[in-house]
Amino acid sequence: MDPRRNPYAPRAGTPPPELAGRNDIIERAAIALHRIANGRAAQSLILYGLRGVGKTVLLSRMRLDAEQEGYVPVTIEAPEDRSLPAILGPALRTTLIRMSRGAAAKKALKKALGALASFARTAKIKYEDVEFNVDFEAAIGLADSGDLDTDLTDLLRSVGETAAERSTAVILFLDELQYVPEEQLAALICALHSVNQHQLPLTLVGAGLPQLLGQMGRAKSYAERLFELVPIDALDAEAARQALCIPAEHEGVQFEDVAVEEIVSRTEGYPYFLQEWGKCAWSEADASLITHQDALRATDVALAELDASFFRVRFDRLTPAEKLYLRAMAELGAAPHRSGDIAQMMGKKPSAVAPIRNRIIGKGMAYSPSHGDTAFTVPLFR
Ligand SMILES: Nc1ncnc2c1ncn2[C@@H]1O[C@H](COP(=O)(O)OP(=O)(O)O)[C@@H](O)[C@H]1O
Ligand SMILES: [Mg+2]
């Protein structure tokens, strides 16, 4: 069928034509943010799950909703190997500038700008990748101790006070949170805890790979009081059907029931794969009915495309030793696997391959669902 009208969107972070099966969680976020914005007790959300389940698009949707509520969203993606101050600082700078518009009171704003100027200066000494500058006089005694816990607390509290002064709320949307080094994550949680205790209208909505769960727990035991940790999983059969069929229906195209069944079972309901299969099935079909045959051919094409892109970009980031480790995992069958079994498959001692495992987890390719177990973070990667 006409590729111009193909509605599917298999791309990391690209909003799907139909965001299926996530209404509950969107509503839960809206309630939590509304409560926090109004000084009421609530847990904010941290979304965790495998690659391709739709965490980033959920964050984007929550961000849009927050904007419509009149809050000030701050979108940040934690890249690998960057410090939190280096990514948070510039984002907060933009936020404060945004909030400086208009004629409202500015006492808290000036304090926050001073705190950020101090923070920039202090953080530069400790973190080599901090580069931003704030064109404002540094506040003395605020965010300048050199201790990240204290300085982030000063900074986020003063940003929260600015939000209160302007009768709004600042919501930090932080994606790929698993890449934030643990002691910096702990400092962030500590700062948010203080903001929360002062009932200031500032919070974080986060997302990351499953390893985040353990990282949060180790980072600060009160993380679980501040946040509801929400697992984001594959879609159930009904939501998967909607994700597939509704975009086609908008274009006047139907799926045969057996075609839907084929795709839902092949994709295991993973959102990324549903988009990929939807796109391929659409291309294969030549009339406004997508048949079982089309779905079967889509499987071949979709797998080849995934191999060339989604899986390839990840595989290419691995060293030869890391590839061998993943190969051993794949040979063992469906994950999770015990570290000892993987080592044995490789003909090595567990202690000899432990550093490889750590690097694979650090790169976000695998995670540990429970102590000593290893599983892929990417569905179908095996
Ligand atoms: N609820 C959903 N329904 C249908 N498609 C979805 C849904 N959530 C995500 N997608 C699609 O899945 C793909 C991966 O989404 P993304 O947010 O990048 O996942 P993650 O951040 O968890 O790796 C994108 O192509 C997106 O359009
Ligand atoms: Mg993502």
Short mmCIF file of C-alpha atoms and ligand atoms in Angstrom, two decimals:
data_model
loop_
_atom_site.label_atom_id
_atom_site.label_comp_id
_atom_site.label_asym_id
_atom_site.label_seq_id
_atom_site.Cartn_x
_atom_site.Cartn_y
_atom_site.Cartn_z
CA MET A 1 0.00 0.00 0.00
CA ASP A 2 0.91 3.62 -0.42
CA PRO A 3 4.03 4.23 1.68
CA ARG A 4 3.05 7.88 1.99
CA ARG A 5 0.17 6.88 4.20
CA ASN A 6 2.00 4.27 6.26
CA PRO A 7 1.14 5.43 9.81
CA TYR A 8 3.56 3.34 11.88
CA ALA A 9 6.56 4.86 13.63
CA PRO A 10 9.29 2.36 14.55
CA ARG A 11 11.85 4.77 15.95
CA ALA A 12 13.17 5.25 19.46
CA GLY A 13 11.42 8.17 21.09
CA THR A 14 9.02 8.85 18.21
CA PRO A 15 5.42 9.12 19.40
CA PRO A 16 3.33 6.23 18.09
CA PRO A 17 0.21 6.85 16.01
CA GLU A 18 -1.76 5.27 18.86
CA LEU A 19 -0.33 5.25 22.38
CA ALA A 20 -2.08 2.07 23.43
CA GLY A 21 -2.57 0.61 26.89
CA ARG A 22 -1.00 3.41 28.91
CA ASN A 23 -3.99 5.48 30.04
CA ASP A 24 -3.78 4.32 33.64
CA ILE A 25 -0.22 5.34 34.08
CA ILE A 26 -0.73 8.66 32.30
CA GLU A 27 -3.59 9.41 34.68
CA ARG A 28 -1.55 8.37 37.71
CA ALA A 29 1.22 10.75 36.68
CA ALA A 30 -1.27 13.58 36.13
CA ILE A 31 -2.71 13.11 39.62
CA ALA A 32 0.71 12.94 41.28
CA LEU A 33 1.97 16.04 39.49
CA HIS A 34 -1.18 17.98 40.28
CA ARG A 35 -0.86 17.11 43.96
CA ILE A 36 2.82 18.02 44.11
CA ALA A 37 2.19 21.27 42.23
CA ASN A 38 -0.34 22.14 44.91
CA GLY A 39 1.82 21.29 47.89
CA ARG A 40 0.07 18.01 48.66
CA ALA A 41 1.78 14.75 49.49
CA ALA A 42 2.28 12.42 46.52
CA GLN A 43 4.83 10.07 45.08
CA SER A 44 6.20 10.99 41.72
CA LEU A 45 6.92 8.27 39.17
CA ILE A 46 9.98 6.47 37.94
CA LEU A 47 9.31 4.27 34.92
CA TYR A 48 11.57 1.31 34.32
CA GLY A 49 11.60 -1.37 31.68
CA LEU A 50 13.38 -2.91 28.72
CA ARG A 51 14.37 -1.06 25.55
CA GLY A 52 11.48 -0.40 23.25
CA VAL A 53 8.59 -0.69 25.71
CA GLY A 54 7.76 2.97 25.32
CA LYS A 55 9.25 4.76 28.33
CA THR A 56 10.52 7.74 26.36
CA VAL A 57 7.25 8.32 24.54
CA LEU A 58 5.41 8.09 27.87
CA LEU A 59 7.69 10.73 29.33
CA SER A 60 7.02 12.94 26.29
CA ARG A 61 3.31 12.51 26.72
CA MET A 62 3.53 13.36 30.43
CA ARG A 63 5.60 16.36 29.52
CA LEU A 64 2.94 17.61 27.10
CA ASP A 65 0.27 17.11 29.74
CA ALA A 66 2.38 18.98 32.29
CA GLU A 67 2.81 21.86 29.90
CA GLN A 68 -0.92 22.03 29.34
CA GLU A 69 -1.43 22.22 33.09
CA GLY A 70 0.77 25.30 33.07
CA TYR A 71 3.78 23.68 34.72
CA VAL A 72 7.32 24.22 33.57
CA PRO A 73 8.73 20.96 32.20
CA VAL A 74 12.46 20.41 31.99
CA THR A 75 13.48 17.64 29.63
CA ILE A 76 16.83 16.00 30.18
CA GLU A 77 18.34 12.83 28.77
CA ALA A 78 21.28 11.43 30.71
CA PRO A 79 23.92 10.42 28.16
CA GLU A 80 26.50 7.81 29.04
CA ASP A 81 29.62 9.21 30.66
CA ARG A 82 28.37 12.68 31.52
CA SER A 83 28.08 14.05 35.02
CA LEU A 84 24.69 15.03 36.37
CA PRO A 85 25.79 18.64 37.06
CA ALA A 86 26.89 18.95 33.43
CA ILE A 87 23.47 18.01 32.09
CA LEU A 88 21.26 19.43 34.83
CA GLY A 89 22.94 22.85 35.06
CA PRO A 90 22.23 24.08 31.52
CA ALA A 91 18.68 22.71 31.65
CA LEU A 92 17.95 24.60 34.86
CA ARG A 93 19.51 27.71 33.40
CA THR A 94 17.05 27.61 30.50
CA THR A 95 14.24 26.95 32.95
CA LEU A 96 15.07 29.95 35.11
CA ILE A 97 15.33 32.18 32.07
CA ARG A 98 11.92 30.95 30.96
CA MET A 99 10.50 31.72 34.37
CA SER A 100 12.06 35.18 34.42
CA ARG A 101 9.64 36.45 31.77
CA GLY A 102 6.73 38.59 32.84
CA ALA A 103 6.27 40.96 35.71
CA ALA A 104 5.76 38.62 38.66
CA ALA A 105 7.84 38.87 41.84
CA LYS A 106 11.51 38.02 41.35
CA LYS A 107 13.04 37.59 44.77
CA ALA A 108 13.21 33.81 44.63
CA LEU A 109 14.27 33.91 41.00
CA LYS A 110 17.28 36.06 41.81
CA LYS A 111 18.24 33.73 44.62
CA ALA A 112 17.96 30.74 42.26
CA LEU A 113 20.11 32.41 39.61
CA GLY A 114 22.70 33.18 42.27
CA ALA A 115 22.58 29.57 43.45
CA LEU A 116 23.00 28.30 39.89
CA ALA A 117 25.95 30.62 39.30
CA SER A 118 27.59 29.24 42.46
CA PHE A 119 26.74 25.73 41.43
CA ALA A 120 28.32 26.17 37.99
CA ARG A 121 31.50 27.51 39.50
CA THR A 122 31.77 24.87 42.22
CA ALA A 123 30.85 21.91 40.04
CA LYS A 124 33.49 22.86 37.46
CA ILE A 125 36.19 22.17 39.98
CA LYS A 126 34.91 18.66 40.60
CA TYR A 127 33.46 17.60 37.25
CA GLU A 128 35.58 18.20 34.21
CA ASP A 129 32.67 18.10 31.80
CA VAL A 130 30.80 21.03 33.39
CA GLU A 131 30.91 23.83 30.85
CA PHE A 132 27.91 26.08 31.30
CA ASN A 133 28.11 29.59 32.66
CA VAL A 134 25.50 31.72 34.37
CA ASP A 135 25.62 35.41 33.75
CA PHE A 136 24.67 36.31 37.30
CA GLU A 137 26.52 37.06 40.50
CA ALA A 138 27.21 33.87 42.45
CA ALA A 139 25.38 33.68 45.77
CA ILE A 140 27.81 33.26 48.64
CA GLY A 141 27.08 30.31 50.90
CA LEU A 142 24.53 28.82 48.52
CA ALA A 143 25.29 25.76 46.38
CA ASP A 144 29.00 26.39 46.75
CA SER A 145 30.12 23.84 49.36
CA GLY A 146 31.59 21.38 46.88
CA ASP A 147 29.45 18.61 48.32
CA LEU A 148 26.98 17.54 45.66
CA ASP A 149 24.24 16.54 48.15
CA THR A 150 24.28 19.96 49.77
CA ASP A 151 24.73 21.97 46.60
CA LEU A 152 22.01 20.20 44.63
CA THR A 153 19.70 20.61 47.61
CA ASP A 154 20.34 24.37 47.71
CA LEU A 155 19.90 24.60 43.98
CA LEU A 156 16.73 22.57 43.60
CA ARG A 157 15.15 24.21 46.62
CA SER A 158 15.76 27.64 45.22
CA VAL A 159 14.34 26.57 41.84
CA GLY A 160 11.32 25.14 43.69
CA GLU A 161 10.89 28.45 45.54
CA THR A 162 10.98 30.24 42.21
CA ALA A 163 8.25 27.97 40.90
CA ALA A 164 6.18 28.72 44.01
CA GLU A 165 6.76 32.44 43.58
CA ARG A 166 5.34 32.15 40.07
CA SER A 167 2.48 29.88 41.15
CA THR A 168 3.64 27.06 38.92
CA ALA A 169 5.58 23.82 39.28
CA VAL A 170 8.85 22.67 37.78
CA ILE A 171 8.86 19.07 36.61
CA LEU A 172 12.17 17.47 35.68
CA PHE A 173 11.73 14.73 33.09
CA LEU A 174 14.92 12.70 33.20
CA ASP A 175 15.33 9.88 30.72
CA GLU A 176 18.01 7.16 30.69
CA LEU A 177 18.40 7.63 34.42
CA GLN A 178 20.40 4.39 34.65
CA TYR A 179 23.38 6.26 33.20
CA VAL A 180 23.57 8.72 36.10
CA PRO A 181 26.45 7.52 38.31
CA GLU A 182 25.16 6.13 41.58
CA GLU A 183 26.59 8.72 43.96
CA GLN A 184 25.18 11.51 41.79
CA LEU A 185 21.81 9.78 41.68
CA ALA A 186 21.94 9.59 45.48
CA ALA A 187 22.64 13.32 45.67
CA LEU A 188 19.71 14.03 43.36
CA ILE A 189 17.36 11.92 45.45
CA CYS A 190 18.63 13.59 48.60
CA ALA A 191 17.95 17.03 47.10
CA LEU A 192 14.47 16.01 45.94
CA HIS A 193 13.76 14.68 49.40
CA SER A 194 14.49 18.06 50.88
CA VAL A 195 12.36 19.80 48.25
CA ASN A 196 9.57 17.39 49.10
CA GLN A 197 9.84 18.04 52.84
CA HIS A 198 9.47 21.74 52.19
CA GLN A 199 6.40 21.04 50.03
CA LEU A 200 7.91 22.96 47.15
CA PRO A 201 6.37 22.53 43.70
CA LEU A 202 9.26 20.73 42.05
CA THR A 203 9.66 17.08 41.28
CA LEU A 204 11.24 14.53 39.00
CA VAL A 205 9.62 12.05 36.66
CA GLY A 206 12.24 9.56 35.56
CA ALA A 207 12.72 6.65 33.22
CA GLY A 208 15.39 4.05 32.68
CA LEU A 209 16.36 0.45 32.13
CA PRO A 210 15.54 -2.21 34.73
CA GLN A 211 18.96 -1.86 36.40
CA LEU A 212 17.61 1.44 37.71
CA LEU A 213 15.61 -0.39 40.32
CA GLY A 214 18.71 -1.66 42.11
CA GLN A 215 20.57 1.60 41.56
CA MET A 216 17.76 3.58 43.19
CA GLY A 217 17.61 1.23 46.14
CA ARG A 218 21.33 1.44 46.73
CA ALA A 219 21.40 5.18 46.12
CA LYS A 220 19.04 6.14 48.93
CA SER A 221 16.70 4.06 50.95
CA TYR A 222 14.08 6.80 50.91
CA ALA A 223 13.89 6.75 47.12
CA GLU A 224 10.98 4.37 47.51
CA ARG A 225 9.13 6.84 49.69
CA LEU A 226 9.54 9.66 47.20
CA PHE A 227 8.80 7.66 44.08
CA GLU A 228 6.45 5.05 42.85
CA LEU A 229 8.61 2.74 40.76
CA VAL A 230 6.44 1.71 37.86
CA PRO A 231 7.36 -1.25 35.66
CA ILE A 232 6.63 -0.59 31.99
CA ASP A 233 6.17 -3.82 30.15
CA ALA A 234 5.03 -5.21 26.81
CA LEU A 235 1.40 -4.49 25.94
CA ASP A 236 -1.27 -7.06 26.72
CA ALA A 237 -3.01 -8.68 23.76
CA GLU A 238 -5.87 -6.17 23.64
CA ALA A 239 -3.62 -3.10 23.85
CA ALA A 240 -1.29 -4.63 21.25
CA ARG A 241 -4.25 -5.10 18.92
CA GLN A 242 -5.20 -1.46 19.37
CA ALA A 243 -1.64 -0.28 18.76
CA LEU A 244 -1.71 -2.17 15.48
CA CYS A 245 -5.29 -1.74 14.24
CA ILE A 246 -6.31 1.78 15.24
CA PRO A 247 -3.69 3.59 13.10
CA ALA A 248 -4.70 1.47 10.10
CA GLU A 249 -8.40 2.09 10.69
CA HIS A 250 -7.76 5.82 10.55
CA GLU A 251 -6.49 5.20 7.02
CA GLY A 252 -9.46 3.00 6.12
CA VAL A 253 -7.41 -0.22 6.35
CA GLN A 254 -8.36 -3.39 8.27
CA PHE A 255 -6.34 -6.36 9.52
CA GLU A 256 -7.55 -9.94 9.26
CA ASP A 257 -7.89 -11.37 12.76
CA VAL A 258 -5.29 -14.04 12.03
CA ALA A 259 -2.89 -11.37 10.82
CA VAL A 260 -3.26 -9.55 14.13
CA GLU A 261 -2.70 -12.78 16.04
CA GLU A 262 0.42 -13.56 14.05
CA ILE A 263 1.91 -10.12 14.71
CA VAL A 264 0.96 -9.95 18.38
CA SER A 265 2.50 -13.34 19.06
CA ARG A 266 5.65 -12.63 17.02
CA THR A 267 6.25 -9.27 18.69
CA GLU A 268 5.28 -10.53 22.15
CA GLY A 269 3.42 -7.25 22.46
CA TYR A 270 6.58 -5.13 22.53
CA PRO A 271 5.66 -1.65 21.33
CA TYR A 272 8.76 -1.09 19.23
CA PHE A 273 8.22 -4.35 17.38
CA LEU A 274 4.51 -3.66 16.89
CA GLN A 275 5.47 -0.48 15.05
CA GLU A 276 8.06 -2.33 12.98
CA TRP A 277 5.70 -5.18 12.07
CA GLY A 278 2.86 -2.74 11.41
CA LYS A 279 5.05 -0.79 9.03
CA CYS A 280 6.19 -3.92 7.19
CA ALA A 281 2.72 -5.48 7.02
CA TRP A 282 1.41 -2.26 5.52
CA SER A 283 4.15 -2.30 2.87
CA GLU A 284 3.46 -5.94 2.03
CA ALA A 285 -0.30 -5.52 1.63
CA ASP A 286 -1.65 -4.47 -1.72
CA ALA A 287 -5.26 -3.81 -0.77
CA SER A 288 -7.02 -2.24 2.17
CA LEU A 289 -7.13 -5.59 3.96
CA ILE A 290 -3.93 -6.76 5.60
CA THR A 291 -4.00 -10.55 5.33
CA HIS A 292 -2.35 -13.41 7.15
CA GLN A 293 0.05 -13.79 4.20
CA ASP A 294 1.06 -10.13 4.50
CA ALA A 295 1.71 -10.61 8.21
CA LEU A 296 3.88 -13.68 7.56
CA ARG A 297 5.96 -11.82 4.99
CA ALA A 298 6.17 -8.85 7.38
CA THR A 299 7.86 -11.11 9.92
CA ASP A 300 10.74 -11.84 7.52
CA VAL A 301 11.20 -8.23 6.54
CA ALA A 302 10.81 -6.88 10.07
CA LEU A 303 13.39 -9.27 11.50
CA ALA A 304 15.84 -8.32 8.77
CA GLU A 305 15.27 -4.63 9.44
CA LEU A 306 15.71 -5.07 13.17
CA ASP A 307 18.94 -6.96 12.56
CA ALA A 308 20.20 -4.12 10.42
CA SER A 309 19.26 -1.34 12.82
CA PHE A 310 17.79 -1.87 16.29
CA PHE A 311 19.97 -4.87 17.15
CA ARG A 312 22.96 -3.87 15.03
CA VAL A 313 23.56 -0.46 16.65
CA ARG A 314 23.66 -2.16 20.02
CA PHE A 315 25.76 -5.11 18.96
CA ASP A 316 28.29 -2.79 17.31
CA ARG A 317 28.96 -1.06 20.61
CA LEU A 318 30.35 -4.24 22.14
CA THR A 319 33.95 -5.37 22.26
CA PRO A 320 34.75 -8.89 20.99
CA ALA A 321 34.88 -10.23 24.56
CA GLU A 322 31.51 -8.69 25.34
CA LYS A 323 30.04 -10.21 22.18
CA LEU A 324 31.25 -13.62 23.25
CA TYR A 325 29.60 -13.14 26.61
CA LEU A 326 26.26 -12.29 25.01
CA ARG A 327 26.67 -15.19 22.63
CA ALA A 328 27.10 -17.54 25.57
CA MET A 329 23.93 -16.11 27.10
CA ALA A 330 22.07 -16.64 23.84
CA GLU A 331 23.26 -20.23 23.56
CA LEU A 332 21.96 -21.01 27.02
CA GLY A 333 18.39 -20.40 25.90
CA ALA A 334 15.76 -18.12 27.36
CA ALA A 335 17.19 -15.74 30.01
CA PRO A 336 17.84 -15.07 32.86
CA HIS A 337 21.02 -17.04 33.36
CA ARG A 338 23.25 -17.65 36.34
CA SER A 339 26.66 -15.99 36.02
CA GLY A 340 28.33 -19.33 36.71
CA ASP A 341 26.51 -21.02 33.83
CA ILE A 342 27.51 -18.28 31.40
CA ALA A 343 31.14 -18.49 32.48
CA GLN A 344 31.06 -22.27 32.11
CA MET A 345 29.62 -21.96 28.62
CA MET A 346 32.58 -19.71 27.80
CA GLY A 347 34.99 -22.17 29.39
CA LYS A 348 36.13 -19.58 31.94
CA LYS A 349 36.00 -18.96 35.67
CA PRO A 350 33.15 -16.69 36.85
CA SER A 351 35.65 -14.27 38.39
CA ALA A 352 37.44 -13.98 35.04
CA VAL A 353 34.33 -12.87 33.19
CA ALA A 354 32.79 -10.74 35.96
CA PRO A 355 34.36 -7.51 34.59
CA ILE A 356 32.92 -8.24 31.15
CA ARG A 357 29.48 -8.71 32.67
CA ASN A 358 29.82 -5.40 34.53
CA ARG A 359 30.72 -3.56 31.35
CA ILE A 360 27.79 -5.06 29.48
CA ILE A 361 25.46 -3.97 32.24
CA GLY A 362 27.11 -0.52 32.31
CA LYS A 363 26.44 -0.14 28.59
CA GLY A 364 22.80 -0.97 29.20
CA MET A 365 22.83 -4.21 27.16
CA ALA A 366 22.01 -6.54 30.02
CA TYR A 367 20.76 -6.27 33.56
CA SER A 368 20.49 -8.35 36.65
CA PRO A 369 16.87 -9.26 37.41
CA SER A 370 18.01 -10.81 40.69
CA HIS A 371 21.36 -11.40 42.33
CA GLY A 372 23.72 -13.41 40.14
CA ASP A 373 21.30 -13.52 37.21
CA THR A 374 21.80 -11.82 33.87
CA ALA A 375 19.23 -11.02 31.18
CA PHE A 376 19.09 -8.93 28.01
CA THR A 377 17.64 -5.42 28.24
CA VAL A 378 16.49 -5.67 24.63
CA PRO A 379 13.61 -8.06 23.91
CA LEU A 380 14.29 -10.65 21.15
CA PHE A 381 17.99 -9.77 21.31
CA ARG A 382 18.79 -13.39 21.85
N1 LIG B 1 1.94 2.36 24.07
C1 LIG B 1 2.44 2.26 22.82
N2 LIG B 1 1.66 1.85 21.80
C2 LIG B 1 2.18 1.74 20.56
N3 LIG B 1 3.45 2.03 20.22
C3 LIG B 1 4.27 2.44 21.20
C4 LIG B 1 3.81 2.57 22.54
N4 LIG B 1 4.83 3.00 23.29
C5 LIG B 1 5.90 3.11 22.46
N5 LIG B 1 5.57 2.81 21.20
C6 LIG B 1 6.52 2.80 20.06
O1 LIG B 1 7.61 1.96 20.47
C7 LIG B 1 8.86 2.48 20.07
C8 LIG B 1 9.78 2.61 21.26
O2 LIG B 1 9.34 3.62 22.13
P1 LIG B 1 10.35 4.35 23.13
O3 LIG B 1 9.58 5.32 23.95
O4 LIG B 1 11.51 4.87 22.37
O5 LIG B 1 10.81 3.11 24.06
P2 LIG B 1 11.88 3.07 25.23
O6 LIG B 1 12.16 4.50 25.62
O7 LIG B 1 11.21 2.30 26.34
O8 LIG B 1 13.07 2.35 24.70
C9 LIG B 1 8.56 3.77 19.31
O9 LIG B 1 8.55 3.47 17.94
C10 LIG B 1 7.16 4.15 19.79
O10 LIG B 1 6.46 4.85 18.79
MG MG B 2 13.95 5.53 25.63
#
